[in-house]
Coordinates of C-alpha atoms in Angstrom, one line a residue:
Chain A
M1 CA 106.4 76.7 107.5
R2 CA 103.6 77.3 105.0
G3 CA 106.3 78.7 102.6
R4 CA 108.2 75.5 102.8
M5 CA 105.2 73.5 101.5
R6 CA 105.7 75.0 98.0
D7 CA 108.3 73.6 95.6
F8 CA 110.1 77.0 95.6
H9 CA 113.9 77.2 96.1
G10 CA 114.4 80.9 96.0
S11 CA 113.6 81.6 99.6
Y12 CA 115.8 81.8 102.7
I13 CA 114.9 78.3 103.7
P14 CA 114.5 75.2 101.4
P15 CA 111.1 73.4 101.0
F16 CA 110.2 70.5 103.2
K17 CA 111.2 67.1 101.9
L18 CA 108.3 64.8 100.9
G19 CA 108.3 61.8 103.2
S20 CA 110.2 63.4 106.0
P21 CA 108.7 64.8 109.2
I22 CA 107.5 68.4 109.1
E23 CA 109.9 70.7 110.9
G24 CA 109.2 73.7 113.1
F25 CA 110.5 75.4 116.2
G26 CA 110.2 73.3 119.3
V27 CA 111.3 73.0 122.9
G28 CA 112.3 69.7 124.4
R29 CA 114.6 67.8 126.7
V30 CA 117.8 66.2 125.6
V31 CA 117.7 62.4 126.0
D32 CA 121.2 61.7 124.9
S33 CA 124.0 63.7 123.2
T34 CA 127.4 63.2 121.7
H35 CA 128.0 67.0 121.5
P36 CA 130.0 68.4 124.4
G37 CA 127.7 71.5 124.5
F38 CA 124.5 69.5 125.3
G39 CA 123.9 66.8 127.9
A40 CA 121.1 64.5 128.9
G41 CA 118.4 66.4 130.8
D42 CA 119.3 69.8 129.2
F43 CA 116.3 71.8 127.9
V44 CA 116.7 73.1 124.4
S45 CA 114.9 75.2 121.9
G46 CA 115.4 75.0 118.1
M47 CA 114.3 73.5 114.9
T48 CA 112.9 70.0 115.6
G49 CA 110.7 67.5 113.8
W50 CA 107.0 67.1 114.5
E51 CA 107.6 63.9 116.3
D52 CA 108.0 62.4 119.8
Y53 CA 111.8 62.2 119.5
S54 CA 114.1 64.1 117.2
L55 CA 117.6 63.3 116.1
I56 CA 119.2 66.7 115.7
T57 CA 122.4 67.0 113.8
K58 CA 122.2 70.7 112.6
L59 CA 123.0 72.6 115.8
E60 CA 123.0 76.1 114.4
Q61 CA 119.6 76.9 115.6
L62 CA 119.6 74.8 118.8
R63 CA 119.8 76.9 122.0
K64 CA 120.1 75.7 125.6
I65 CA 117.3 77.2 127.7
Q66 CA 117.0 77.5 131.5
P67 CA 113.6 76.3 132.7
E68 CA 112.4 78.8 135.3
S69 CA 109.4 78.4 137.6
D70 CA 107.7 81.6 136.5
I71 CA 108.1 81.2 132.8
P72 CA 106.3 78.4 130.9
L73 CA 108.7 76.4 128.8
S74 CA 106.6 77.0 125.7
Y75 CA 107.2 80.7 126.0
H76 CA 110.6 80.0 124.5
L77 CA 108.7 79.3 121.3
G78 CA 106.8 82.6 121.5
L79 CA 107.5 85.6 123.9
L80 CA 111.1 84.6 124.4
G81 CA 111.6 82.8 121.1
M82 CA 111.4 83.5 117.4
P83 CA 108.1 85.3 117.4
G84 CA 109.1 87.6 120.3
F85 CA 112.4 88.2 118.7
T86 CA 110.7 89.0 115.3
A87 CA 108.6 91.6 117.1
Y88 CA 111.6 93.1 118.9
V89 CA 113.8 93.3 115.8
G90 CA 111.0 94.5 113.6
F91 CA 109.8 97.2 115.9
Y92 CA 113.1 98.6 117.1
E93 CA 115.4 98.0 114.1
I94 CA 113.0 98.3 111.2
C95 CA 110.3 100.7 112.3
S96 CA 112.5 103.4 113.8
P97 CA 109.8 104.3 116.3
K98 CA 109.4 107.7 118.0
K99 CA 107.4 108.5 121.0
G100 CA 103.9 109.7 120.2
E101 CA 103.8 108.1 116.7
F102 CA 100.7 106.3 115.3
V103 CA 101.3 102.6 115.0
F104 CA 99.1 100.0 113.2
V105 CA 99.5 96.3 113.7
S106 CA 97.7 93.7 111.6
A107 CA 97.1 90.1 112.8
A108 CA 97.6 91.9 116.1
S109 CA 96.6 89.2 118.5
G110 CA 99.0 86.7 116.9
A111 CA 102.3 85.4 118.2
V112 CA 104.2 88.4 116.9
G113 CA 101.5 91.1 116.8
Q114 CA 100.6 91.0 120.5
I115 CA 104.2 91.7 121.4
V116 CA 104.7 94.5 118.8
G117 CA 101.7 96.3 120.2
Q118 CA 102.9 96.0 123.7
L119 CA 106.4 97.2 122.8
A120 CA 104.9 100.1 120.9
K121 CA 102.8 101.1 123.9
L122 CA 105.8 100.9 126.2
H123 CA 107.6 103.2 123.7
G124 CA 104.9 105.8 124.1
C125 CA 103.1 105.2 120.7
Y126 CA 99.4 105.2 119.9
V127 CA 98.6 101.7 118.9
V128 CA 95.7 100.2 116.9
G129 CA 95.4 96.5 116.0
S130 CA 93.3 94.5 113.6
A131 CA 92.2 90.9 114.1
G132 CA 89.7 88.5 112.7
S133 CA 87.2 88.0 115.5
N134 CA 85.5 90.1 118.2
Q135 CA 87.0 87.8 120.9
K136 CA 90.5 88.8 119.6
V137 CA 89.6 92.5 119.4
E138 CA 88.6 92.3 123.1
L139 CA 91.9 90.7 123.9
L140 CA 93.8 93.4 122.2
K141 CA 92.0 96.2 124.1
E142 CA 91.6 94.5 127.5
K143 CA 94.6 92.3 127.9
F144 CA 97.3 93.8 125.6
G145 CA 96.5 97.5 126.2
F146 CA 96.0 98.5 122.6
D147 CA 94.4 102.0 122.3
A148 CA 91.9 100.6 119.9
A149 CA 91.3 97.5 117.8
F150 CA 88.9 96.4 115.2
N151 CA 87.6 93.2 113.5
Y152 CA 88.6 93.5 109.8
K153 CA 85.9 91.0 108.8
E154 CA 83.3 93.5 109.9
E155 CA 84.7 96.4 108.0
P156 CA 83.4 96.5 104.4
D157 CA 85.8 99.4 103.6
L158 CA 89.2 99.0 105.2
T159 CA 90.4 102.3 103.9
A160 CA 87.6 104.1 105.6
A161 CA 88.1 102.1 108.8
L162 CA 91.7 103.1 109.0
K163 CA 90.8 106.7 108.3
R164 CA 88.5 106.5 111.3
Y165 CA 91.1 105.0 113.6
F166 CA 93.9 107.2 112.3
P167 CA 92.4 110.6 111.4
E168 CA 96.0 111.9 111.2
G169 CA 97.4 108.9 109.4
I170 CA 99.7 106.0 110.2
D171 CA 103.4 106.5 111.0
I172 CA 104.3 102.9 111.4
Y173 CA 102.6 99.8 109.9
F174 CA 103.7 96.4 111.2
E175 CA 102.7 94.2 108.2
N176 CA 101.7 90.7 108.9
V177 CA 98.9 90.0 106.4
G178 CA 99.4 91.7 102.9
G179 CA 96.5 91.8 100.4
Q180 CA 93.7 94.4 100.7
M181 CA 94.8 95.5 104.2
L182 CA 98.2 96.6 102.8
D183 CA 96.5 98.6 100.0
A184 CA 94.2 100.3 102.5
V185 CA 97.2 101.1 104.7
L186 CA 99.1 102.7 101.9
L187 CA 96.3 105.2 101.4
N188 CA 96.4 106.1 105.1
M189 CA 100.2 106.4 105.7
R190 CA 101.7 109.7 106.7
T191 CA 104.7 111.3 105.0
H192 CA 107.9 109.6 105.9
G193 CA 106.0 106.6 107.3
R194 CA 107.6 103.2 107.7
I195 CA 106.3 99.7 106.8
A196 CA 108.0 96.7 108.4
V197 CA 107.1 93.7 106.3
C198 CA 107.1 90.7 108.6
G199 CA 104.8 88.5 106.7
M200 CA 101.8 88.4 104.4
V201 CA 99.8 85.5 105.8
S202 CA 96.7 86.3 103.8
Q203 CA 98.6 85.5 100.6
H204 CA 99.8 82.0 101.7
G205 CA 98.4 79.2 99.7
V206 CA 96.5 81.6 97.4
T207 CA 97.1 80.6 93.8
S208 CA 96.7 84.2 92.5
P209 CA 97.7 86.6 95.2
V210 CA 95.7 89.8 95.6
G211 CA 97.5 92.6 93.6
I212 CA 98.7 95.6 95.5
H213 CA 97.5 98.8 93.6
N214 CA 98.5 101.7 95.8
L215 CA 102.3 101.5 95.8
F216 CA 102.5 105.0 94.2
A217 CA 102.0 106.2 97.8
L218 CA 105.6 105.1 98.5
V219 CA 106.7 108.0 96.4
S220 CA 104.2 110.7 97.3
K221 CA 104.6 110.0 101.0
R222 CA 108.3 108.9 100.9
I223 CA 107.5 105.6 102.6
D224 CA 110.2 103.1 103.5
M225 CA 108.9 99.6 103.2
K226 CA 111.3 97.0 104.4
G227 CA 111.2 93.3 104.7
F228 CA 113.2 91.6 107.4
I229 CA 113.9 88.2 109.0
Q230 CA 114.8 87.9 112.7
S231 CA 117.7 85.6 112.1
D232 CA 119.7 88.4 110.4
Y233 CA 119.9 90.1 113.8
H234 CA 121.0 87.1 116.0
H235 CA 123.6 89.3 117.7
L236 CA 120.7 91.1 119.4
F237 CA 119.2 87.9 120.8
P238 CA 120.7 88.1 124.3
Q239 CA 119.6 91.7 124.8
F240 CA 116.2 90.8 123.6
V241 CA 115.9 88.0 126.1
D242 CA 117.0 90.2 129.0
A243 CA 114.7 93.1 128.0
I244 CA 111.6 91.0 127.5
T245 CA 112.1 88.8 130.5
K246 CA 112.4 91.9 132.7
H247 CA 109.2 93.4 131.1
Y248 CA 107.4 90.1 131.7
R249 CA 108.5 89.9 135.3
D250 CA 107.6 93.6 135.9
G251 CA 104.1 92.8 134.5
K252 CA 104.6 95.2 131.6
I253 CA 104.2 92.5 128.9
V254 CA 101.7 89.7 128.9
Y255 CA 101.5 86.8 126.5
V256 CA 98.6 84.6 125.3
E257 CA 99.0 81.1 123.8
D258 CA 96.6 78.8 122.2
V259 CA 97.8 75.3 123.2
S260 CA 96.5 72.2 121.4
V261 CA 97.3 68.9 123.0
G262 CA 98.9 65.9 121.3
L263 CA 101.0 65.5 118.2
E264 CA 97.9 64.3 116.4
S265 CA 96.3 67.8 116.9
G266 CA 99.2 69.4 115.0
P267 CA 97.8 69.4 111.4
A268 CA 94.4 70.9 112.5
A269 CA 96.2 73.5 114.6
F270 CA 98.4 74.4 111.7
V271 CA 95.6 74.7 109.2
G272 CA 93.6 76.8 111.7
L273 CA 96.3 79.5 111.6
F274 CA 95.2 80.4 108.0
S275 CA 91.6 80.9 108.9
G276 CA 92.6 82.6 112.2
R277 CA 91.0 80.0 114.4
N278 CA 93.8 80.3 117.0
V279 CA 93.7 83.0 119.7
G280 CA 97.3 84.0 120.4
K281 CA 100.4 82.0 119.7
Q282 CA 99.6 78.5 118.5
V283 CA 101.5 75.8 120.3
V284 CA 101.2 72.1 120.0
C285 CA 102.1 70.2 123.1
V286 CA 103.5 66.9 122.0
S287 CA 104.1 65.6 125.5
Q288 CA 103.6 66.9 129.0
D289 CA 106.5 64.7 130.1
Chain B
M1 CA 102.7 117.0 86.3
R2 CA 100.6 114.1 85.4
G3 CA 99.7 113.5 89.0
R4 CA 98.5 117.1 89.3
M5 CA 95.9 116.4 86.6
R6 CA 93.9 114.3 89.0
D7 CA 91.5 115.8 91.6
F8 CA 93.6 114.3 94.4
H9 CA 94.7 116.4 97.3
G10 CA 96.7 113.8 99.3
S11 CA 99.9 114.2 97.4
Y12 CA 103.0 116.4 98.1
I13 CA 101.8 119.0 95.6
P14 CA 98.2 120.2 94.9
P15 CA 96.3 119.5 91.7
F16 CA 96.4 122.0 88.8
K17 CA 93.6 124.7 88.9
L18 CA 91.2 124.4 86.0
G19 CA 91.4 127.6 83.9
S20 CA 95.0 128.5 85.1
P21 CA 98.1 127.8 83.0
I22 CA 99.8 124.4 83.4
E23 CA 102.9 124.7 85.6
G24 CA 106.2 123.0 85.2
F25 CA 109.9 123.5 85.7
G26 CA 111.2 126.2 83.4
V27 CA 114.2 128.4 82.8
G28 CA 113.9 132.0 81.7
R29 CA 115.2 135.5 81.9
V30 CA 113.8 138.1 84.4
V31 CA 112.1 141.0 82.6
D32 CA 111.4 143.0 85.8
S33 CA 111.5 142.3 89.5
T34 CA 110.5 144.0 92.8
H35 CA 112.5 141.3 94.8
P36 CA 115.9 142.4 95.8
G37 CA 117.3 138.9 95.1
F38 CA 116.5 139.1 91.4
G39 CA 117.0 141.8 88.8
A40 CA 116.1 142.3 85.1
G41 CA 118.4 140.2 82.9
D42 CA 119.0 137.5 85.5
F43 CA 118.5 133.9 84.4
V44 CA 116.4 131.8 86.7
S45 CA 115.1 128.2 87.0
G46 CA 112.0 127.2 88.9
M47 CA 108.3 126.6 88.7
T48 CA 106.9 128.6 85.9
G49 CA 103.7 128.7 83.8
W50 CA 103.5 127.2 80.4
E51 CA 103.3 130.7 78.9
D52 CA 105.5 133.3 77.2
Y53 CA 105.7 135.4 80.3
S54 CA 105.2 134.4 83.9
L55 CA 104.4 136.4 87.0
I56 CA 106.2 134.6 89.8
T57 CA 105.2 135.3 93.4
K58 CA 106.2 132.0 95.0
L59 CA 110.0 132.3 95.2
E60 CA 110.7 129.1 97.1
Q61 CA 111.6 127.1 94.1
L62 CA 113.2 129.9 92.0
R63 CA 116.9 129.7 91.7
K64 CA 119.3 132.1 89.9
I65 CA 121.4 130.3 87.4
Q66 CA 124.7 131.3 85.7
P67 CA 124.6 130.9 82.0
E68 CA 127.8 129.4 80.8
S69 CA 129.0 128.9 77.3
D70 CA 129.6 125.2 77.6
I71 CA 126.3 124.3 79.3
P72 CA 123.0 124.7 77.5
L73 CA 120.5 126.7 79.5
S74 CA 118.0 123.9 79.2
Y75 CA 120.4 121.6 81.1
H76 CA 119.2 123.4 84.2
L77 CA 115.9 121.6 83.7
G78 CA 117.6 118.2 83.3
L79 CA 121.2 117.3 84.0
L80 CA 121.7 120.2 86.5
G81 CA 118.0 120.5 87.5
M82 CA 115.3 118.5 89.1
P83 CA 115.8 115.2 87.1
G84 CA 119.6 115.3 87.6
F85 CA 119.1 115.9 91.3
T86 CA 116.5 113.2 91.5
A87 CA 119.1 110.7 90.0
Y88 CA 121.8 112.0 92.3
V89 CA 119.7 111.8 95.5
G90 CA 118.1 108.5 94.5
F91 CA 121.3 106.8 93.7
Y92 CA 123.6 107.9 96.5
E93 CA 121.1 108.5 99.3
I94 CA 118.5 105.8 98.7
C95 CA 120.3 103.0 96.9
S96 CA 123.3 102.8 99.2
P97 CA 125.4 101.6 96.3
K98 CA 128.6 99.5 96.6
K99 CA 131.2 99.0 94.0
G100 CA 130.6 95.9 91.9
E101 CA 126.9 95.7 92.6
F102 CA 124.3 94.8 90.0
V103 CA 122.1 97.8 89.1
F104 CA 118.9 97.8 87.0
V105 CA 117.3 101.1 85.7
S106 CA 113.9 101.2 84.0
A107 CA 113.0 104.1 81.7
A108 CA 116.7 104.2 81.5
S109 CA 117.0 106.7 78.6
G110 CA 114.7 109.2 80.3
A111 CA 115.6 112.4 82.0
V112 CA 116.5 110.7 85.3
G113 CA 117.4 107.2 84.1
Q114 CA 120.3 108.2 81.8
I115 CA 122.0 110.0 84.8
V116 CA 121.4 107.2 87.3
G117 CA 123.0 104.7 84.9
Q118 CA 126.0 106.9 84.3
L119 CA 126.5 107.6 88.1
A120 CA 126.2 103.8 88.7
K121 CA 128.9 103.1 86.1
L122 CA 131.2 105.8 87.7
H123 CA 130.6 104.1 91.0
G124 CA 131.9 100.8 89.6
C125 CA 128.6 99.0 89.3
Y126 CA 127.3 96.7 86.6
V127 CA 124.4 98.5 85.0
V128 CA 121.6 97.3 82.7
G129 CA 118.8 99.5 81.5
S130 CA 115.4 98.9 79.9
A131 CA 113.7 101.3 77.4
G132 CA 110.8 101.1 75.0
S133 CA 112.5 101.3 71.6
N134 CA 115.6 99.9 69.9
Q135 CA 116.8 103.4 69.2
K136 CA 116.8 104.0 73.0
V137 CA 118.5 100.7 73.7
E138 CA 121.3 101.7 71.3
L139 CA 121.6 105.1 73.1
L140 CA 122.0 103.3 76.4
K141 CA 124.7 101.1 75.2
E142 CA 126.6 103.4 72.8
K143 CA 126.2 106.8 74.4
F144 CA 125.5 106.3 78.1
G145 CA 127.9 103.3 78.6
F146 CA 125.4 100.9 80.1
D147 CA 126.8 97.4 80.2
A148 CA 123.6 96.0 78.6
A149 CA 120.2 97.3 77.7
F150 CA 117.0 95.8 76.3
N151 CA 113.7 96.8 74.8
Y152 CA 111.0 95.7 77.2
K153 CA 108.4 95.8 74.4
E154 CA 110.2 92.9 72.7
E155 CA 110.4 90.7 75.8
P156 CA 107.3 88.5 76.2
D157 CA 108.6 87.4 79.7
L158 CA 110.2 90.2 81.7
T159 CA 111.1 87.8 84.6
A160 CA 113.0 85.6 82.2
A161 CA 114.6 88.6 80.5
L162 CA 115.9 89.9 83.8
K163 CA 117.2 86.5 84.7
R164 CA 119.2 86.5 81.5
Y165 CA 120.7 90.0 82.1
F166 CA 121.2 89.3 85.9
P167 CA 122.0 85.6 86.3
E168 CA 123.2 86.4 89.9
G169 CA 120.3 88.8 90.6
I170 CA 119.8 92.5 91.1
D171 CA 121.2 94.4 94.0
I172 CA 119.7 97.8 93.2
Y173 CA 116.6 98.6 91.2
F174 CA 116.0 102.2 90.3
E175 CA 112.2 102.1 89.8
N176 CA 110.7 104.6 87.3
V177 CA 107.8 102.5 85.8
G178 CA 105.9 100.3 88.2
G179 CA 103.5 97.6 86.9
Q180 CA 104.7 94.3 85.5
M181 CA 108.3 95.4 85.4
L182 CA 108.3 95.8 89.2
D183 CA 106.8 92.4 89.6
A184 CA 109.4 90.8 87.4
V185 CA 112.2 92.7 89.3
L186 CA 110.9 91.5 92.7
L187 CA 111.5 87.9 91.5
N188 CA 115.0 88.7 90.4
M189 CA 116.3 90.7 93.4
R190 CA 119.2 89.5 95.6
T191 CA 119.1 89.2 99.3
H192 CA 119.3 92.6 101.0
G193 CA 118.6 94.4 97.7
R194 CA 117.3 97.9 97.5
I195 CA 114.6 99.5 95.4
A196 CA 114.6 103.2 95.1
V197 CA 111.1 104.2 94.0
C198 CA 111.4 107.3 92.0
G199 CA 108.2 107.0 89.9
M200 CA 105.7 104.6 88.4
V201 CA 105.1 106.2 85.0
S202 CA 103.3 103.1 83.5
Q203 CA 100.6 103.6 86.1
H204 CA 99.8 107.3 85.3
G205 CA 96.4 107.8 83.9
V206 CA 95.5 104.2 84.2
T207 CA 92.1 103.8 85.8
S208 CA 92.8 100.4 87.4
P209 CA 96.6 100.2 88.0
V210 CA 98.3 96.8 87.5
G211 CA 98.4 95.0 90.8
I212 CA 101.8 94.0 92.2
H213 CA 101.8 90.3 93.2
N214 CA 105.3 89.5 94.3
L215 CA 105.8 91.7 97.4
F216 CA 106.4 88.6 99.5
A217 CA 109.9 88.8 98.1
L218 CA 110.4 91.9 100.3
V219 CA 110.5 89.4 103.3
S220 CA 112.2 86.4 101.8
K221 CA 115.0 88.6 100.4
R222 CA 114.9 91.4 103.1
I223 CA 114.5 94.1 100.5
D224 CA 114.3 97.8 101.4
M225 CA 111.9 99.5 99.0
K226 CA 111.9 103.2 99.6
G227 CA 110.1 106.1 97.9
F228 CA 111.7 109.5 97.7
I229 CA 111.4 113.0 96.4
Q230 CA 114.4 115.1 95.6
S231 CA 113.0 118.2 97.3
D232 CA 113.5 116.5 100.7
Y233 CA 117.2 116.7 100.1
H234 CA 117.7 120.3 99.0
H235 CA 120.6 120.8 101.3
L236 CA 122.5 118.5 98.9
F237 CA 121.8 120.6 95.8
P238 CA 125.0 122.7 95.8
Q239 CA 127.2 119.6 96.1
F240 CA 125.2 117.9 93.4
V241 CA 125.7 120.9 91.0
D242 CA 129.4 120.9 91.7
A243 CA 129.8 117.1 91.2
I244 CA 127.8 116.8 88.1
T245 CA 129.2 120.0 86.5
K246 CA 132.7 118.5 87.0
H247 CA 131.7 115.1 85.6
Y248 CA 130.2 116.8 82.6
R249 CA 133.2 119.0 81.9
D250 CA 135.5 116.0 82.4
G251 CA 133.5 114.2 79.7
K252 CA 132.4 111.5 82.2
I253 CA 128.7 112.3 81.9
V254 CA 126.7 113.1 78.8
Y255 CA 123.2 114.2 78.5
V256 CA 120.5 113.8 75.8
E257 CA 117.5 116.0 75.4
D258 CA 114.5 115.8 73.1
V259 CA 113.6 119.5 72.3
S260 CA 110.3 120.4 70.8
V261 CA 110.0 124.0 69.6
G262 CA 107.2 126.4 70.3
L263 CA 104.8 126.6 73.2
E264 CA 102.1 125.1 71.0
S265 CA 104.2 121.9 70.8
G266 CA 103.9 121.5 74.5
P267 CA 100.8 119.4 74.9
A268 CA 101.9 116.8 72.2
A269 CA 105.3 116.7 73.8
F270 CA 103.8 116.1 77.2
V271 CA 101.4 113.3 76.0
G272 CA 104.3 111.7 74.1
L273 CA 106.0 111.0 77.5
F274 CA 103.4 108.4 78.3
S275 CA 103.9 106.5 75.2
G276 CA 107.7 106.9 75.3
R277 CA 107.9 108.9 72.1
N278 CA 110.6 111.2 73.5
V279 CA 114.2 110.2 73.4
G280 CA 116.0 111.7 76.4
K281 CA 114.8 114.5 78.6
Q282 CA 111.7 116.2 76.9
V283 CA 112.2 120.0 76.8
V284 CA 109.8 122.5 75.2
C285 CA 111.5 125.6 73.9
V286 CA 109.0 128.4 74.3
S287 CA 111.3 131.1 72.9
Q288 CA 114.8 131.2 71.6
D289 CA 115.0 134.8 72.6

């Protein structure tokens, strides 16, 4: 969404239109429909406006969902939605993980990171996460089962910190932040390591992004650094939902949300993402109805 | 070799030892041998000292070569040696090329680039190369058959230059230089493009390397950027020699060397690489004998 607030047309999704409602992923209930696939009362997930009622004409991303008593509806925006699917695709399709490998996740308590870390643990990897507060670090260790975690704001030398947490180096880096963290990771990667580039949140809204200086490591360590977008893998969505729902019901995956209440709380909740104020997946509850 | 002049032990090859001869790839004739695989008079290619006579005890990289009347011995250091193999592996194994794709090669008249460009043309790709002099640009177009070529020193805006040469964008970038060229390429890549990172010569010896600012393109365009080293693919060496020898004999691949004569010319020839003084693969002829 932040990317759509720039006047840049080269991306995979066009900029927001000035004067129109902001769009984002939402869940809701159908009030009325002229489309045979959807009827009044159906629950759906997809691209909606930040508004009480949305008129949806582009149906490509709209999915019917089945409300179930043990799964909060909002999880279809996180664990069972785009962020969860991003974690699933990124970890299994891009990282080529092997049991016993060393995995580092940045923004690890976020909507995507918390799932990546748990999938990596289920896969038999050693997993370390970074986050921006001690509360989040506790969450990573106590709730999500990371082997270790650290508060990057308290590390004056990220390269040294990573060397401490990964004395043998990093096999897999799940990249959510960019900037100085990426540079420090490059110096700590192992030969034939993989970097799944999911996002670079530290660089959003920055007028002159931090330059990355250690890309020569890509050659000396034969690193594969690959950007991806979940929507390229939509054929895997059903198997993702099945797998994650089972893990969740078996108690093998947990999920943490940060819910702010009321449409009017949306802008502050959104801006908070870029200073890391949220703990877990940020959700705005427009209506309890 | 430039990398081995730093006191850095994290690379795939250790630094040079102070007081010992510089090492590099060389061809020569065996004077005497206690190894059953090599006899006096044999021609060999491998890691040798910069010296008139070398005592070679590490045989891993030493290969017997067959001198043939139509192939200069020095070609085993280039077209049929490490640079040629680097081009072969990088293009076929890392770039996943498809007929009709748009390929950009930097340092395109160099030891590796000239072969990459010719392989890409043989594969049915559209190929543009950059080089650092008008003489080299002519060579690319007239001798190596590139579809277009430009002198990067005469382009004040590399991003705009690439947009001119690739109005539809770049599918494959064969990266030899790093720095500002890489940043400009990132802005001009197509969705699902591939970047084979072979080297970043512009960053050698630079105390503060140029920062790369446009890596967000890896995500928005789902780019796969992969470093590689030819020696990881040694099982492909025999098929490489067969394929390239055939192309050479069929007149489908040509090769250009820049030969400096005399061991004493070595240091200047080496330093010249970093200002681009050489035209084609730089070779130092220690002895005509």
